[in-house]
Amino acid sequence: MIGPDLHGARPVIQRLTLALLLCATPLAALAAPESYRLDPVHTRVLFAVEHAGFSHALGTVSGSEGVLVFDPQDWASATLNVTVPIQRLDLGDAKWNTATLARNLLDGERFPEARFVSTRVEPIDAGHANVVGQLTLHGVTREVTLAVTLNALKRHPLPPFRRTAGFSATATLSRSAFGVAGWPSMIGDAVDLRIEAEAVRDRSAADPQDTPPVDAEGTPSPQSPSNAPSPPPVQETTP
């Protein structure tokens, strides 16, 4: 009787299975999430808020720091933990900055930082996702959703040529929900956020020599606090 030699085929199947597993192992390793450190020089938060119905005041906050764990093949596994230095807020005018950081608004002396910690990521497609997290601002924590776009993930063209991820994100929040309720007749409640961020792959835990110097070419170091001009005294002025 002629038929399939199942006994002889079994070793062949086992060898093929082993070969496939060995081939898949490097791919799985490449797909593992990697840690990235936010570049405070190239990360900025832009905010817009209505000013007495005449215009939308525009301001920025620079110098944000944090850690992103990210695998472009698995957005859902990503995590983000960011600190935003509220005292570096800039509306383009020293008196306006002082009024915004005063006690009846952001109260920058008591609450010098905001913090965002992701709780989940909802992938949309290969380049977009909603990042949901807890934002702590003015001592109040609320859930905020960032609509995130991945702009690029590649080796940076400037020294020290680190692998860099670039993102854009938007969100809208209610300032009164965070207890920033001063001047309701002058300042709108809705605050539109736009975030531009660059994050550099951080392998310093495994290879300390891989950490770039602060003054690396193409990445100027921010002004040190000791050299920065002293801010004007806080006054309860009208925005």
mmCIF file of C-alpha atoms in Angstrom:
data_model
loop_
_atom_site.group_PDB
_atom_site.id
_atom_site.type_symbol
_atom_site.label_atom_id
_atom_site.label_comp_id
_atom_site.label_asym_id
_atom_site.label_seq_id
_atom_site.Cartn_x
_atom_site.Cartn_y
_atom_site.Cartn_z
ATOM 1 C CA MET A 1 0.000 0.000 0.000
ATOM 2 C CA ILE A 2 1.332 3.408 -1.025
ATOM 3 C CA GLY A 3 0.626 6.336 1.317
ATOM 4 C CA PRO A 4 2.243 9.310 3.073
ATOM 5 C CA ASP A 5 5.144 8.500 5.321
ATOM 6 C CA LEU A 6 3.940 10.442 8.342
ATOM 7 C CA HIS A 7 6.677 9.048 10.525
ATOM 8 C CA GLY A 8 9.353 10.346 8.199
ATOM 9 C CA ALA A 9 7.644 13.706 7.706
ATOM 10 C CA ARG A 10 7.515 14.503 11.426
ATOM 11 C CA PRO A 11 11.244 15.387 11.785
ATOM 12 C CA VAL A 12 11.027 17.610 8.689
ATOM 13 C CA ILE A 13 8.058 19.504 10.156
ATOM 14 C CA GLN A 14 9.875 19.915 13.471
ATOM 15 C CA ARG A 15 12.951 21.316 11.737
ATOM 16 C CA LEU A 16 10.849 23.776 9.729
ATOM 17 C CA THR A 17 9.049 24.911 12.862
ATOM 18 C CA LEU A 18 12.344 25.487 14.674
ATOM 19 C CA ALA A 19 13.734 27.411 11.708
ATOM 20 C CA LEU A 20 10.689 29.692 11.629
ATOM 21 C CA LEU A 21 10.983 30.375 15.358
ATOM 22 C CA LEU A 22 14.661 31.231 15.028
ATOM 23 C CA CYS A 23 13.922 33.590 12.152
ATOM 24 C CA ALA A 24 11.129 35.310 14.069
ATOM 25 C CA THR A 25 13.204 35.915 17.178
ATOM 26 C CA PRO A 26 15.293 38.813 15.770
ATOM 27 C CA LEU A 27 12.137 40.437 14.378
ATOM 28 C CA ALA A 28 10.478 40.301 17.784
ATOM 29 C CA ALA A 29 13.558 41.855 19.357
ATOM 30 C CA LEU A 30 13.531 44.694 16.809
ATOM 31 C CA ALA A 31 9.861 45.373 17.513
ATOM 32 C CA ALA A 32 10.351 45.765 21.263
ATOM 33 C CA PRO A 33 9.424 49.208 22.669
ATOM 34 C CA GLU A 34 12.335 51.607 23.069
ATOM 35 C CA SER A 35 12.813 54.475 25.501
ATOM 36 C CA TYR A 36 13.117 58.032 24.213
ATOM 37 C CA ARG A 37 14.029 61.164 26.146
ATOM 38 C CA LEU A 38 12.220 64.393 25.234
ATOM 39 C CA ASP A 39 14.528 67.048 23.807
ATOM 40 C CA PRO A 40 13.604 70.184 25.819
ATOM 41 C CA VAL A 41 15.089 72.479 23.158
ATOM 42 C CA HIS A 42 12.927 71.090 20.368
ATOM 43 C CA THR A 43 9.783 70.458 22.389
ATOM 44 C CA ARG A 44 7.304 73.274 22.840
ATOM 45 C CA VAL A 45 3.711 73.721 23.975
ATOM 46 C CA LEU A 46 1.674 76.384 22.177
ATOM 47 C CA PHE A 47 -1.597 77.532 23.733
ATOM 48 C CA ALA A 48 -4.357 79.812 22.471
ATOM 49 C CA VAL A 49 -7.129 81.375 24.549
ATOM 50 C CA GLU A 50 -9.756 83.988 23.735
ATOM 51 C CA HIS A 51 -8.922 87.525 24.900
ATOM 52 C CA ALA A 52 -12.070 89.578 25.599
ATOM 53 C CA GLY A 53 -13.564 88.494 22.281
ATOM 54 C CA PHE A 54 -11.038 90.560 20.310
ATOM 55 C CA SER A 55 -8.444 87.917 19.525
ATOM 56 C CA HIS A 56 -6.883 84.689 20.696
ATOM 57 C CA ALA A 57 -3.838 85.245 22.836
ATOM 58 C CA LEU A 58 -0.959 82.976 21.857
ATOM 59 C CA GLY A 59 1.685 81.740 24.254
ATOM 60 C CA THR A 60 4.324 79.061 24.448
ATOM 61 C CA VAL A 61 6.033 77.004 27.111
ATOM 62 C CA SER A 62 9.485 75.627 26.317
ATOM 63 C CA GLY A 63 11.779 73.259 28.174
ATOM 64 C CA SER A 64 9.472 70.279 28.729
ATOM 65 C CA GLU A 65 11.177 67.057 29.840
ATOM 66 C CA GLY A 66 10.069 63.468 30.040
ATOM 67 C CA VAL A 67 10.299 59.893 28.841
ATOM 68 C CA LEU A 68 8.475 58.170 25.999
ATOM 69 C CA VAL A 69 8.411 54.380 25.599
ATOM 70 C CA PHE A 70 7.386 53.656 22.036
ATOM 71 C CA ASP A 71 7.158 50.912 19.428
ATOM 72 C CA PRO A 72 5.814 52.203 16.080
ATOM 73 C CA GLN A 73 4.434 48.721 15.372
ATOM 74 C CA ASP A 74 2.468 48.692 18.627
ATOM 75 C CA TRP A 75 1.100 52.119 19.585
ATOM 76 C CA ALA A 76 -1.053 50.607 22.307
ATOM 77 C CA SER A 77 2.039 49.683 24.330
ATOM 78 C CA ALA A 78 3.382 53.257 24.362
ATOM 79 C CA THR A 79 3.728 55.252 27.580
ATOM 80 C CA LEU A 80 4.464 58.939 28.129
ATOM 81 C CA ASN A 81 5.472 60.872 31.239
ATOM 82 C CA VAL A 82 6.125 64.597 30.738
ATOM 83 C CA THR A 83 6.817 67.591 32.977
ATOM 84 C CA VAL A 84 6.049 71.093 31.647
ATOM 85 C CA PRO A 85 7.743 74.077 33.384
ATOM 86 C CA ILE A 86 4.824 76.511 33.685
ATOM 87 C CA GLN A 87 7.129 79.287 34.921
ATOM 88 C CA ARG A 88 8.726 79.374 31.456
ATOM 89 C CA LEU A 89 5.436 80.521 29.960
ATOM 90 C CA ASP A 90 5.869 83.300 27.383
ATOM 91 C CA LEU A 91 3.103 85.453 25.912
ATOM 92 C CA GLY A 92 5.535 87.890 24.317
ATOM 93 C CA ASP A 93 5.226 90.568 27.008
ATOM 94 C CA ALA A 94 6.808 90.579 30.470
ATOM 95 C CA LYS A 95 3.810 92.196 32.216
ATOM 96 C CA TRP A 96 1.395 89.800 30.542
ATOM 97 C CA ASN A 97 3.560 86.863 31.601
ATOM 98 C CA THR A 98 3.518 88.127 35.176
ATOM 99 C CA ALA A 99 -0.267 88.578 35.168
ATOM 100 C CA THR A 100 -0.813 85.064 33.793
ATOM 101 C CA LEU A 101 1.449 83.493 36.406
ATOM 102 C CA ALA A 102 -0.154 85.496 39.231
ATOM 103 C CA ARG A 103 -2.069 83.864 42.072
ATOM 104 C CA ASN A 104 -5.533 84.507 40.583
ATOM 105 C CA LEU A 105 -4.625 82.589 37.413
ATOM 106 C CA LEU A 106 -1.906 79.919 37.014
ATOM 107 C CA ASP A 107 -0.243 80.719 40.364
ATOM 108 C CA GLY A 108 3.184 79.779 39.009
ATOM 109 C CA GLU A 109 4.878 80.244 42.393
ATOM 110 C CA ARG A 110 2.851 77.494 44.080
ATOM 111 C CA PHE A 111 2.407 75.353 40.968
ATOM 112 C CA PRO A 112 5.561 75.782 38.869
ATOM 113 C CA GLU A 113 5.034 72.626 36.798
ATOM 114 C CA ALA A 114 2.335 70.733 34.959
ATOM 115 C CA ARG A 115 2.574 66.979 34.413
ATOM 116 C CA PHE A 116 1.032 64.599 31.912
ATOM 117 C CA VAL A 117 1.112 60.825 32.469
ATOM 118 C CA SER A 118 -0.487 58.594 29.847
ATOM 119 C CA THR A 119 -2.951 55.912 30.947
ATOM 120 C CA ARG A 120 -3.750 54.354 27.571
ATOM 121 C CA VAL A 121 -3.104 54.822 23.868
ATOM 122 C CA GLU A 122 -5.806 54.293 21.257
ATOM 123 C CA PRO A 123 -4.207 53.621 17.841
ATOM 124 C CA ILE A 124 -5.915 55.035 14.738
ATOM 125 C CA ASP A 125 -3.469 54.054 12.006
ATOM 126 C CA ALA A 126 0.301 53.747 11.495
ATOM 127 C CA GLY A 127 0.866 57.463 12.013
ATOM 128 C CA HIS A 128 -1.899 58.563 14.370
ATOM 129 C CA ALA A 129 -3.250 57.763 17.819
ATOM 130 C CA ASN A 130 -5.188 59.249 20.708
ATOM 131 C CA VAL A 131 -3.073 59.380 23.846
ATOM 132 C CA VAL A 132 -5.250 59.522 26.957
ATOM 133 C CA GLY A 133 -3.713 60.515 30.254
ATOM 134 C CA GLN A 134 -3.887 62.411 33.512
ATOM 135 C CA LEU A 135 -2.909 66.079 33.326
ATOM 136 C CA THR A 136 -2.038 67.767 36.610
ATOM 137 C CA LEU A 137 -2.219 71.564 36.332
ATOM 138 C CA HIS A 138 -2.658 74.165 39.056
ATOM 139 C CA GLY A 139 -2.778 71.324 41.580
ATOM 140 C CA VAL A 140 -5.787 69.685 39.886
ATOM 141 C CA THR A 141 -5.717 66.405 37.931
ATOM 142 C CA ARG A 142 -8.083 65.739 35.036
ATOM 143 C CA GLU A 143 -8.174 63.334 32.102
ATOM 144 C CA VAL A 144 -7.028 64.852 28.804
ATOM 145 C CA THR A 145 -6.815 63.289 25.344
ATOM 146 C CA LEU A 146 -4.020 64.234 22.945
ATOM 147 C CA ALA A 147 -4.559 63.683 19.219
ATOM 148 C CA VAL A 148 -1.040 62.634 18.194
ATOM 149 C CA THR A 149 0.631 62.444 14.785
ATOM 150 C CA LEU A 150 3.960 60.684 14.267
ATOM 151 C CA ASN A 151 5.951 62.933 11.910
ATOM 152 C CA ALA A 152 9.174 60.936 11.682
ATOM 153 C CA LEU A 153 11.134 58.179 13.377
ATOM 154 C CA LYS A 154 14.664 58.024 12.023
ATOM 155 C CA ARG A 155 18.324 58.807 12.589
ATOM 156 C CA HIS A 156 18.831 62.544 13.129
ATOM 157 C CA PRO A 157 20.945 64.156 10.356
ATOM 158 C CA LEU A 158 22.967 66.257 12.832
ATOM 159 C CA PRO A 159 25.550 65.102 15.406
ATOM 160 C CA PRO A 160 25.378 63.041 17.522
ATOM 161 C CA PHE A 161 23.128 61.306 14.922
ATOM 162 C CA ARG A 162 20.749 59.792 17.457
ATOM 163 C CA ARG A 163 17.546 57.970 16.478
ATOM 164 C CA THR A 164 14.817 60.562 16.986
ATOM 165 C CA ALA A 165 11.022 60.512 17.062
ATOM 166 C CA GLY A 166 9.085 63.628 16.086
ATOM 167 C CA PHE A 167 5.453 64.200 17.026
ATOM 168 C CA SER A 168 2.718 66.811 16.735
ATOM 169 C CA ALA A 169 -0.272 66.781 19.077
ATOM 170 C CA THR A 170 -3.394 68.824 19.779
ATOM 171 C CA ALA A 171 -5.905 69.006 22.617
ATOM 172 C CA THR A 172 -8.517 71.338 24.077
ATOM 173 C CA LEU A 173 -9.106 71.781 27.790
ATOM 174 C CA SER A 174 -11.255 73.891 30.085
ATOM 175 C CA ARG A 175 -9.131 76.127 32.312
ATOM 176 C CA SER A 176 -11.903 76.383 34.916
ATOM 177 C CA ALA A 177 -11.881 72.583 35.239
ATOM 178 C CA PHE A 178 -8.351 72.963 36.608
ATOM 179 C CA GLY A 179 -9.304 75.765 38.994
ATOM 180 C CA VAL A 180 -7.892 78.544 36.790
ATOM 181 C CA ALA A 181 -11.063 80.606 36.811
ATOM 182 C CA GLY A 182 -9.875 84.222 37.160
ATOM 183 C CA TRP A 183 -11.086 87.001 34.830
ATOM 184 C CA PRO A 184 -13.937 85.007 33.198
ATOM 185 C CA SER A 185 -15.221 88.136 31.382
ATOM 186 C CA MET A 186 -11.796 88.779 29.858
ATOM 187 C CA ILE A 187 -10.344 85.310 29.253
ATOM 188 C CA GLY A 188 -12.090 82.463 27.475
ATOM 189 C CA ASP A 189 -12.537 79.127 29.200
ATOM 190 C CA ALA A 190 -11.407 76.880 26.329
ATOM 191 C CA VAL A 191 -7.654 76.562 25.901
ATOM 192 C CA ASP A 192 -6.414 75.070 22.641
ATOM 193 C CA LEU A 193 -3.086 73.268 22.863
ATOM 194 C CA ARG A 194 -0.646 72.428 20.105
ATOM 195 C CA ILE A 195 2.469 70.458 20.997
ATOM 196 C CA GLU A 196 5.546 69.950 18.847
ATOM 197 C CA ALA A 197 7.963 67.418 20.311
ATOM 198 C CA GLU A 198 11.183 65.617 19.506
ATOM 199 C CA ALA A 199 12.371 62.657 21.553
ATOM 200 C CA VAL A 200 15.808 61.072 21.339
ATOM 201 C CA ARG A 201 16.367 57.358 21.863
ATOM 202 C CA ASP A 202 17.750 56.917 25.365
ATOM 203 C CA ARG A 203 20.033 53.929 25.824
ATOM 204 C CA SER A 204 22.041 55.492 28.648
ATOM 205 C CA ALA A 205 21.037 52.757 31.083
ATOM 206 C CA ALA A 206 22.720 50.149 28.880
ATOM 207 C CA ASP A 207 25.456 52.355 27.428
ATOM 208 C CA PRO A 208 26.309 55.537 29.368
ATOM 209 C CA GLN A 209 28.687 56.637 26.594
ATOM 210 C CA ASP A 210 25.737 56.884 24.211
ATOM 211 C CA THR A 211 24.283 59.880 26.040
ATOM 212 C CA PRO A 212 24.967 63.019 23.940
ATOM 213 C CA PRO A 213 26.576 66.073 25.554
ATOM 214 C CA VAL A 214 24.280 68.975 26.378
ATOM 215 C CA ASP A 215 26.131 71.202 23.922
ATOM 216 C CA ALA A 216 25.950 68.733 21.016
ATOM 217 C CA GLU A 217 26.028 70.444 17.632
ATOM 218 C CA GLY A 218 22.565 71.335 16.397
ATOM 219 C CA THR A 219 21.066 71.157 19.898
ATOM 220 C CA PRO A 220 21.865 74.387 21.755
ATOM 221 C CA SER A 221 21.594 74.171 25.523
ATOM 222 C CA PRO A 222 18.827 76.218 27.147
ATOM 223 C CA GLN A 223 19.772 79.286 29.163
ATOM 224 C CA SER A 224 20.793 78.293 32.663
ATOM 225 C CA PRO A 225 18.744 79.672 35.550
ATOM 226 C CA SER A 226 21.823 81.446 36.926
ATOM 227 C CA ASN A 227 22.141 83.495 33.722
ATOM 228 C CA ALA A 228 18.468 84.102 33.158
ATOM 229 C CA PRO A 229 17.100 87.572 33.973
ATOM 230 C CA SER A 230 15.116 87.866 37.180
ATOM 231 C CA PRO A 231 11.364 87.918 36.555
ATOM 232 C CA PRO A 232 9.410 90.980 37.644
ATOM 233 C CA PRO A 233 7.528 90.750 40.950
ATOM 234 C CA VAL A 234 4.166 89.017 40.775
ATOM 235 C CA GLN A 235 1.288 91.484 40.643
ATOM 236 C CA GLU A 236 -2.448 91.035 40.403
ATOM 237 C CA THR A 237 -2.662 92.862 37.067
ATOM 238 C CA THR A 238 -5.313 92.606 34.373
ATOM 239 C CA PRO A 239 -4.427 90.228 31.507
#
